[in-house]
mmCIF file of C-alpha atoms in Angstrom:
data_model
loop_
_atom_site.group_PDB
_atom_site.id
_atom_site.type_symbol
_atom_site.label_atom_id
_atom_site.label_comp_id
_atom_site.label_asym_id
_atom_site.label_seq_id
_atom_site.Cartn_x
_atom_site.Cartn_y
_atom_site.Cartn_z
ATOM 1 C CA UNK V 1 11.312 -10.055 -7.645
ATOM 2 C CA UNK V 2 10.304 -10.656 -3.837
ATOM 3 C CA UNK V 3 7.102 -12.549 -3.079
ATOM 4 C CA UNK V 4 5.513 -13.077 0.171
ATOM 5 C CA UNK V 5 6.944 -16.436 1.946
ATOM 6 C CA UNK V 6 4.691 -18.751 3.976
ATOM 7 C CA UNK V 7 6.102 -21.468 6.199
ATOM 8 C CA UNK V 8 3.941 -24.749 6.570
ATOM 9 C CA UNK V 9 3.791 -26.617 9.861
ATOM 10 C CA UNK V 10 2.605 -29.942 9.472
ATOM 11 C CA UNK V 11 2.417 -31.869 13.237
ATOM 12 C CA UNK V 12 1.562 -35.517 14.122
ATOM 13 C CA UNK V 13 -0.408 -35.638 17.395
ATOM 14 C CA UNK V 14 -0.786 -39.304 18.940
ATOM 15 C CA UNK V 15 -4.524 -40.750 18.386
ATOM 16 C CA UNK V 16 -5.603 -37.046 16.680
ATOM 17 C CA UNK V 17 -3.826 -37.690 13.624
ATOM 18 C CA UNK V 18 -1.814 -35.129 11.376
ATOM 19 C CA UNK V 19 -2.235 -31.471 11.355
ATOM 20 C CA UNK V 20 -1.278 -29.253 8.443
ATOM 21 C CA UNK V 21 -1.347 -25.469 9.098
ATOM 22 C CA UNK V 22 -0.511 -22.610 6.681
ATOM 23 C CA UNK V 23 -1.499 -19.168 6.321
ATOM 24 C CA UNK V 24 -2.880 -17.866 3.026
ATOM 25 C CA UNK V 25 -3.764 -15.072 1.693
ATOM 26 C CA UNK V 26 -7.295 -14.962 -0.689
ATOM 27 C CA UNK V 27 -5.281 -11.453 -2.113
ATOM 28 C CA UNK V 28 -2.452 -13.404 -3.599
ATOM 29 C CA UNK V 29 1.118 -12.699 -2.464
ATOM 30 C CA UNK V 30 1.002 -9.640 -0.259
ATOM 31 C CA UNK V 31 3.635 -6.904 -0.688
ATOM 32 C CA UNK V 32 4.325 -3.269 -0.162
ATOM 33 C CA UNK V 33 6.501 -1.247 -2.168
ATOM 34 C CA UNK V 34 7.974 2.228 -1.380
ATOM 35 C CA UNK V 35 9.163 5.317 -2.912
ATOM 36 C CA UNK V 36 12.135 7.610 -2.217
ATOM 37 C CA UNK V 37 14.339 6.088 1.112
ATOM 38 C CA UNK V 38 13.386 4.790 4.459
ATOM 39 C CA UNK V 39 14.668 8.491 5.564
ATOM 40 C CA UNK V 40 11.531 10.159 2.673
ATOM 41 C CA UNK V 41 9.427 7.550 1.860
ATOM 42 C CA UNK V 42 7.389 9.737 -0.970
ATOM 43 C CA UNK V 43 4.592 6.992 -1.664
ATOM 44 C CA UNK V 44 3.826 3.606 -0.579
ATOM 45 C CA UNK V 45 1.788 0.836 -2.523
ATOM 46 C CA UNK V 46 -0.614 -0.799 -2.153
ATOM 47 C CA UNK V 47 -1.873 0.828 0.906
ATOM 48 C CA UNK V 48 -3.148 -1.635 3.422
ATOM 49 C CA UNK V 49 -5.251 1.100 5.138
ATOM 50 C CA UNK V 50 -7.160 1.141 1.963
ATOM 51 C CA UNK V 51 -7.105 -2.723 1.093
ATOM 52 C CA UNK V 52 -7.347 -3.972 4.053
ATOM 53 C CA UNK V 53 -6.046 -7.617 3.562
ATOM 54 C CA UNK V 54 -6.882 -10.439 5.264
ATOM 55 C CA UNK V 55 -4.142 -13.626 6.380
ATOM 56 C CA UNK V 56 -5.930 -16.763 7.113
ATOM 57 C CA UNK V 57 -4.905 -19.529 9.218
ATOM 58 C CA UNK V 58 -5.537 -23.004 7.338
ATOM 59 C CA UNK V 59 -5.344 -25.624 9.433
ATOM 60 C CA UNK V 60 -6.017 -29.304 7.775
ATOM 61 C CA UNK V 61 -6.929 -32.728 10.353
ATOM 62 C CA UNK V 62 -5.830 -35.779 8.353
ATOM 63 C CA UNK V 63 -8.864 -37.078 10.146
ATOM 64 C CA UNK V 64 -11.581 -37.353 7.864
ATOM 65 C CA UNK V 65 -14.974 -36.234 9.666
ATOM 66 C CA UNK V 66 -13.681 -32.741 10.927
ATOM 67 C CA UNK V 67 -11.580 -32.098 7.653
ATOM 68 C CA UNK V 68 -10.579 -27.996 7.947
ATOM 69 C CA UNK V 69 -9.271 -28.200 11.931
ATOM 70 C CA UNK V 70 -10.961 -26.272 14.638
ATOM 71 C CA UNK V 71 -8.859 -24.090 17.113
ATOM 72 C CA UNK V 72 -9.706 -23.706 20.432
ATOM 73 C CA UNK V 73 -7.801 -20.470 20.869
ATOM 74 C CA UNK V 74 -5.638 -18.454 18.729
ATOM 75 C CA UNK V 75 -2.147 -15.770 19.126
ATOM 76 C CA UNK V 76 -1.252 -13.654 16.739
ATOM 77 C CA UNK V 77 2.508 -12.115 16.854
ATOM 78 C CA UNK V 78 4.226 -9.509 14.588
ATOM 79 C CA UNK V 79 7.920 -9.525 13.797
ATOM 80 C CA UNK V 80 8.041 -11.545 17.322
ATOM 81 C CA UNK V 81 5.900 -9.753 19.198
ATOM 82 C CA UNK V 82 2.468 -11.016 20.461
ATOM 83 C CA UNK V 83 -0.668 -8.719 19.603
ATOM 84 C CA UNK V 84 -3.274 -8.322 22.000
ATOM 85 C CA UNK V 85 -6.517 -7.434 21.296
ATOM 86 C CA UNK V 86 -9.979 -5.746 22.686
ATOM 87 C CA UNK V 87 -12.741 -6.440 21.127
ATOM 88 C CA UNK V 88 -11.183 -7.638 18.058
ATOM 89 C CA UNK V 89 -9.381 -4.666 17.411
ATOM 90 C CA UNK V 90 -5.349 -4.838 18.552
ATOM 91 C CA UNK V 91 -4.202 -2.566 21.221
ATOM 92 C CA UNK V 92 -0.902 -1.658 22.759
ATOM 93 C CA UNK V 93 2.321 -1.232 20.358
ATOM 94 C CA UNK V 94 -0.164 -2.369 17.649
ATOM 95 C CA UNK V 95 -3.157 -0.367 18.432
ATOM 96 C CA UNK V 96 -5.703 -0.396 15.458
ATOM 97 C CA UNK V 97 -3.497 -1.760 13.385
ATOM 98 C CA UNK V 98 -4.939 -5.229 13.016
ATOM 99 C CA UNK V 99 -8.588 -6.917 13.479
ATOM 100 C CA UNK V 100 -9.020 -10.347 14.071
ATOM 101 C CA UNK V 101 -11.422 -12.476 11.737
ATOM 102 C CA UNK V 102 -13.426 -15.601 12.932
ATOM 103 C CA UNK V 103 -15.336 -18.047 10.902
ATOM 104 C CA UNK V 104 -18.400 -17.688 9.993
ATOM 105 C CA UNK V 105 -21.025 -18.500 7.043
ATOM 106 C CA UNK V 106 -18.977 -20.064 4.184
ATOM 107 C CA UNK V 107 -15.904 -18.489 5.308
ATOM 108 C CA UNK V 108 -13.703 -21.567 7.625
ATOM 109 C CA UNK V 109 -11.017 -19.913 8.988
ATOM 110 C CA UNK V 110 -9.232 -17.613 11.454
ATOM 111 C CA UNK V 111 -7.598 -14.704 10.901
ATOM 112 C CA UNK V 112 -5.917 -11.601 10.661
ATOM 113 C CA UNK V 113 -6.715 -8.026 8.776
ATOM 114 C CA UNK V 114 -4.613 -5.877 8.450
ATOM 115 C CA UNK V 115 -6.109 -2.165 9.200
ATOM 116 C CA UNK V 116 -3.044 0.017 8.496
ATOM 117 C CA UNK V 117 -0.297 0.494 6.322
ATOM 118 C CA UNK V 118 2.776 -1.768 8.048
ATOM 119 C CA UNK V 119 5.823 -0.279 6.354
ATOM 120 C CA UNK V 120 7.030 2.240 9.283
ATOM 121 C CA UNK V 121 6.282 -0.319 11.739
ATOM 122 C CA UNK V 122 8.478 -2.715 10.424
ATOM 123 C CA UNK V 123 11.049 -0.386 9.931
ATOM 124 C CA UNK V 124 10.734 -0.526 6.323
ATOM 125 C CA UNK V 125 11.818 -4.061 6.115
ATOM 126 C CA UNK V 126 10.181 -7.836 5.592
ATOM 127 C CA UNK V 127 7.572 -8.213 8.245
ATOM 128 C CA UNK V 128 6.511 -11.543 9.543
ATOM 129 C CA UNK V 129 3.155 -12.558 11.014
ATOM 130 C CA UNK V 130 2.867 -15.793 12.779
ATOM 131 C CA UNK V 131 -0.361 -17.238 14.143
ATOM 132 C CA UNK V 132 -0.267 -20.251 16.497
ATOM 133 C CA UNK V 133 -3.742 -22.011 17.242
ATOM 134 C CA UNK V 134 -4.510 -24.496 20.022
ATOM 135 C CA UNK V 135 -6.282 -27.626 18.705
ATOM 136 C CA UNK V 136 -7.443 -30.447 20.731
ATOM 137 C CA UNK V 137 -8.816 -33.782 20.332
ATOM 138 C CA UNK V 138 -10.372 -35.778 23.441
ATOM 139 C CA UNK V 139 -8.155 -34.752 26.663
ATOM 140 C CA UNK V 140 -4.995 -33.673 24.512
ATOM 141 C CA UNK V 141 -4.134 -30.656 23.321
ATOM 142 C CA UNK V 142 -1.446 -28.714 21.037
ATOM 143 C CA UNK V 143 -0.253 -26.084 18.984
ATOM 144 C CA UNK V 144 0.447 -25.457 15.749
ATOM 145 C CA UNK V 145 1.525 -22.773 14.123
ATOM 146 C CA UNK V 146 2.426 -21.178 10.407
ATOM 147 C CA UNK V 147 4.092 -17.943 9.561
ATOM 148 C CA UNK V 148 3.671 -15.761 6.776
ATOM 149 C CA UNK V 149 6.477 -12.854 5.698
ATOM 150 C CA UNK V 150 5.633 -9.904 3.954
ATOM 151 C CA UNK V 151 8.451 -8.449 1.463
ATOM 152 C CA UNK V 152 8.550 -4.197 2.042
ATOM 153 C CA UNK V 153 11.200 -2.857 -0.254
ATOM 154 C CA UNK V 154 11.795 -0.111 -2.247
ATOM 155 C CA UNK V 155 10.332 0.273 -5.515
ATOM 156 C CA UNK V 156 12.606 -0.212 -9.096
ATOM 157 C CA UNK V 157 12.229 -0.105 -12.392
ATOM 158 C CA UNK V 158 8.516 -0.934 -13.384
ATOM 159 C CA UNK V 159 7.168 -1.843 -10.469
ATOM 160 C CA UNK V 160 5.241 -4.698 -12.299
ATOM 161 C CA UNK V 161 4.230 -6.957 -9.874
ATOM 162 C CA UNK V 162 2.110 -10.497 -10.907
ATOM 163 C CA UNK V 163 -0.166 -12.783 -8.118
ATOM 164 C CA UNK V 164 -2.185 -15.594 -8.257
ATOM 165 C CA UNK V 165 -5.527 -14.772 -6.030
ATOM 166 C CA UNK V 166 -8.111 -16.769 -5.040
ATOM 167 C CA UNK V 167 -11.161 -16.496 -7.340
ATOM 168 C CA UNK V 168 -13.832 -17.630 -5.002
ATOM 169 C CA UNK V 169 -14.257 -17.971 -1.005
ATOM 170 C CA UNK V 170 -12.070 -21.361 -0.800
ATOM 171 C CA UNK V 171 -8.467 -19.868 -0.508
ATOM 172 C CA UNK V 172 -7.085 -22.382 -2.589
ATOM 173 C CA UNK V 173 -8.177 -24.800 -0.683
ATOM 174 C CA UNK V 174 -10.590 -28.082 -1.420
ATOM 175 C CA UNK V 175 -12.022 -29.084 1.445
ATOM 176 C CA UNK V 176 -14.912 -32.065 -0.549
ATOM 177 C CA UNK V 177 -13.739 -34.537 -2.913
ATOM 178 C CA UNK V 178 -15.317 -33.923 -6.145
ATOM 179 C CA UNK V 179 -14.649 -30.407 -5.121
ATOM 180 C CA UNK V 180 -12.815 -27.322 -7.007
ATOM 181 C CA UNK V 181 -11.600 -23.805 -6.621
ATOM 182 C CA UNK V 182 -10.644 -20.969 -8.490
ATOM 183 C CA UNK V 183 -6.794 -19.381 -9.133
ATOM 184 C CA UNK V 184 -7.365 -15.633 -10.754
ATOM 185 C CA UNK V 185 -4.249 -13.827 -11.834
ATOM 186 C CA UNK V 186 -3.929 -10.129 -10.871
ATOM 187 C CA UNK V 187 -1.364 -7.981 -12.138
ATOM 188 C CA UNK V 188 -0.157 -4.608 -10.790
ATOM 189 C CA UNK V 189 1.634 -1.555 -11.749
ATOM 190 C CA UNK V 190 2.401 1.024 -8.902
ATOM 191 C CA UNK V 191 -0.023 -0.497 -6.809
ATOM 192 C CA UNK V 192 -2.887 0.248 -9.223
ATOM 193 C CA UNK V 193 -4.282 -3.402 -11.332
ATOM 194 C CA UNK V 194 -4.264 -3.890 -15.001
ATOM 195 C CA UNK V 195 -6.868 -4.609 -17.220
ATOM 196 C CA UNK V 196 -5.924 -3.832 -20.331
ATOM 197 C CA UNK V 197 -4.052 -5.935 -23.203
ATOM 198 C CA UNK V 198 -3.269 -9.045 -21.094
ATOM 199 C CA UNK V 199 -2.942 -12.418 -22.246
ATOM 200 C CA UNK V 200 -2.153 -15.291 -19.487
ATOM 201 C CA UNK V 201 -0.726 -18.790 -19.872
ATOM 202 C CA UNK V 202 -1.007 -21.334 -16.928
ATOM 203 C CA UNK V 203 0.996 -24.436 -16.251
ATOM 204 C CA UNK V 204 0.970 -26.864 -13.560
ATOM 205 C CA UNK V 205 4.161 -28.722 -12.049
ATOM 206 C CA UNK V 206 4.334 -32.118 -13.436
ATOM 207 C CA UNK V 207 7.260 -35.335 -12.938
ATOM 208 C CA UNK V 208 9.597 -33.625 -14.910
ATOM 209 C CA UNK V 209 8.664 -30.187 -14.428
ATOM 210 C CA UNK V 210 6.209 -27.383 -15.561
ATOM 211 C CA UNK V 211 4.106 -28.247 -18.483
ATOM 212 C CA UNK V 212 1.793 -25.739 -20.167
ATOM 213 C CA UNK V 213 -2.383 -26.172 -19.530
ATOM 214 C CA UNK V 214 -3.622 -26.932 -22.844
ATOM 215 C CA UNK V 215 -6.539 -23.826 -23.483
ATOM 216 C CA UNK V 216 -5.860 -22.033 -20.480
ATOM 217 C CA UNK V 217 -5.555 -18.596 -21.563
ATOM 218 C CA UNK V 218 -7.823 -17.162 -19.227
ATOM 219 C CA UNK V 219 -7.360 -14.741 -15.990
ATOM 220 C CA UNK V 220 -8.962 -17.427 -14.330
ATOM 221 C CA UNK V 221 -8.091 -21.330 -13.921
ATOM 222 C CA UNK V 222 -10.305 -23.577 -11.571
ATOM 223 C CA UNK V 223 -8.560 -26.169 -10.376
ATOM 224 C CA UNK V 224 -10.471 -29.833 -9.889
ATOM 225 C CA UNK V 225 -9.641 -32.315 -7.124
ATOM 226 C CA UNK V 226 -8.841 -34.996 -9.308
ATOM 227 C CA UNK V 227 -6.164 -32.702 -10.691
ATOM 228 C CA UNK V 228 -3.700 -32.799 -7.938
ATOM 229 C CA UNK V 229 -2.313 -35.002 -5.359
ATOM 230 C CA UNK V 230 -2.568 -33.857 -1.707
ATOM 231 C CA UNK V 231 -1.018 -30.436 -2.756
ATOM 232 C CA UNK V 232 -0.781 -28.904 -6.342
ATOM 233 C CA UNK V 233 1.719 -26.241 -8.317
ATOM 234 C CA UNK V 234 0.779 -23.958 -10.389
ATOM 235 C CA UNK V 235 2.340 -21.242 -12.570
ATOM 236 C CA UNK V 236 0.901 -17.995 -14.259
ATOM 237 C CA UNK V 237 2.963 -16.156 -17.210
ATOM 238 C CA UNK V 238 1.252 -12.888 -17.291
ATOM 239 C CA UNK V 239 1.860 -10.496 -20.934
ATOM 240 C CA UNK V 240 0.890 -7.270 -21.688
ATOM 241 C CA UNK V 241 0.607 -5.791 -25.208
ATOM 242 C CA UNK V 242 2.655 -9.325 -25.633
ATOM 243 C CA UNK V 243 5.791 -8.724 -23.107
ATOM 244 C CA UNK V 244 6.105 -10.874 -20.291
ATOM 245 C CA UNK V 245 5.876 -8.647 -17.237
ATOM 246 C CA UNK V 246 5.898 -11.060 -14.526
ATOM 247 C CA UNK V 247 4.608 -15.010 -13.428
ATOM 248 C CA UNK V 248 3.335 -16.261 -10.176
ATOM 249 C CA UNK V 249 3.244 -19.501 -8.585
ATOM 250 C CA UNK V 250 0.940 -21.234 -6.343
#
C-alpha cells in the first residue's frame, strides 16, 4: 500500500544553530485514488475540492527561546514548478488550485491548501510539493526546505486505506516540555471513513523494535514528552469486525 512520503531537511547554520524542517499533514497521509484508467478515470477519492487539505511547513530552531522557526519568506513549487500567488490564491498554470495558509492564533505554521482535486494535473501520477522558507538570524540568512509526495494511483481490491491524524491543533508536534499531543487513527473505504466495528492497537518503536502500548485500544493515543526522544515512532493496527485492514505509522 502507498503512503504519502515526506523528506526532512535538517541544516546547521553558523551562530543560528540547527534547523529541522518537515512538512506534515494534520489529515494523516494524504492520497488520492482513482477509478477506471488515466484514459476514463470514472471516480476519484477523496476529493480534495471537497476536503480541502492543508500541508504545513514545520520548521524546528535548536535554539531554545524561538523554538518552532520563523520564516521570513516562503516558495511553494509543484512537481518542480514554482506557484505564484495573488492574494493568497495561486495563479498561472496553477490558478485556484492552491491557497496559502499563514500563522495565526494557536495555529504556528505556514502552509499550503489544497483547493482542487490534483490527479489530472499530475498526470495521474505521485505529485510532489516542496516548500522552501527563508530564515534568518542577526545579518545571515538561509533556506531550508522539505518536500512532501503525494501517492495518485489507481484503485484495487478494497480500497482500505489506514492514517494516523493529528487529534488536536499541534501536528504531531510538541513544542513545551511537559507538553503532549494527540495521534487519532482514521480509516477509509472508497474515500468515505469508518466508524463502525473497529478495534485499534498502538505500538511505539522501541531498541529492539515495535512493542505493543499496554491499554491502548483507543482511536486516539496522546503522546507525552517524556515518552520520546527528540523524535518518536509510532504504529496503528486498525481491525474491523476483527480483520486487520490496514496499520499506519508515524
Amino acid at each position: 500500500m502507498s503512503v504519502a512520503s515526506a523528506s526532512r531537511t535538517i541544516k546547521f547554520i553558523s551562530k543560528a544553530g540547527t534547523y529541522t524542517a518537515l512538512i506534515m499533514s494534520p489529515s494523516g497521509d494524504l492520497f488520492i485514488d482513482y477509478e477506471g484508467t488515466t484514459n476514463d478515470v470514472t471516480a476519484v477519492y477523496p476529493n480534495f475540492a471537497t476536503t480541502k487539505p492543508i500541508l504545513y511547513f514545520v520548521c524546528m530552531s535548536s535554539r531554545v527561546a524561538e523554538g518552532v522557526a520563523d520564516p521570513d519568506a516562503m516558495e511553494y513549487y509543484f512537481n518542480g514548478e514554482k506557484i505564484t500567488f495573488s492574494g493568497g490564491v495561486s495563479t498561472g498554470t496553477f490558478a485556484g488550485y492552491f491557497q496559502t495558509v499563514a500563522p495565526s492564533g494557536d495555529q504556528l505554521y505556514y502552509g499550503l491548501q489544497i483547493l482542487k482535486d490534483i490527479s489530472a494535473l499530475a498526470g495521474y501520477a505521485p505529485a510532489t510539493i516542496k516548500m522552501v522558507a527563508t530564515v534568518s538570524y542577526g545579518t545571515q540568512s538561509d533556506t531550508i526546505q522539505a518536500t512532501y509526495t503525494i501517492p495518485i494511483q489507481q484503485a484495487t481490491g478494497s480500497s482500505y486505506r489506514v492514517t494516523i491524524a493529528a487529534g488536536d491543533t499541534k501536528n504531531f508536534v510538541i513544542t513545551a516540555k511537559g507538553g503532549s499531543c494527540i495521534l487519532k487513527a482514521m480509516a477509509y473505504q472508497s474515500g468515505n471513513a469508518l466508524t463502525k466495528d473497529l478495534t485499534y492497537v498502538w505500538e511505539k518503536m522501541g531498541a529492539s523494535g515495535w512493542e505493543t502500548i499496554t491499554g491502548a485500544t483507543s482511536q486516539t493515543l496522546t503522546v507525552y514528552a517524556d515518552d520520546i526522544n527528540t523524535y518518536g515512532e509510532y504504529r496503528v493496527h486498525v481491525k474491523r469486525a476483527g480483520a486487520e485492514i490496514g496499520t499506519d505509522i508515524q
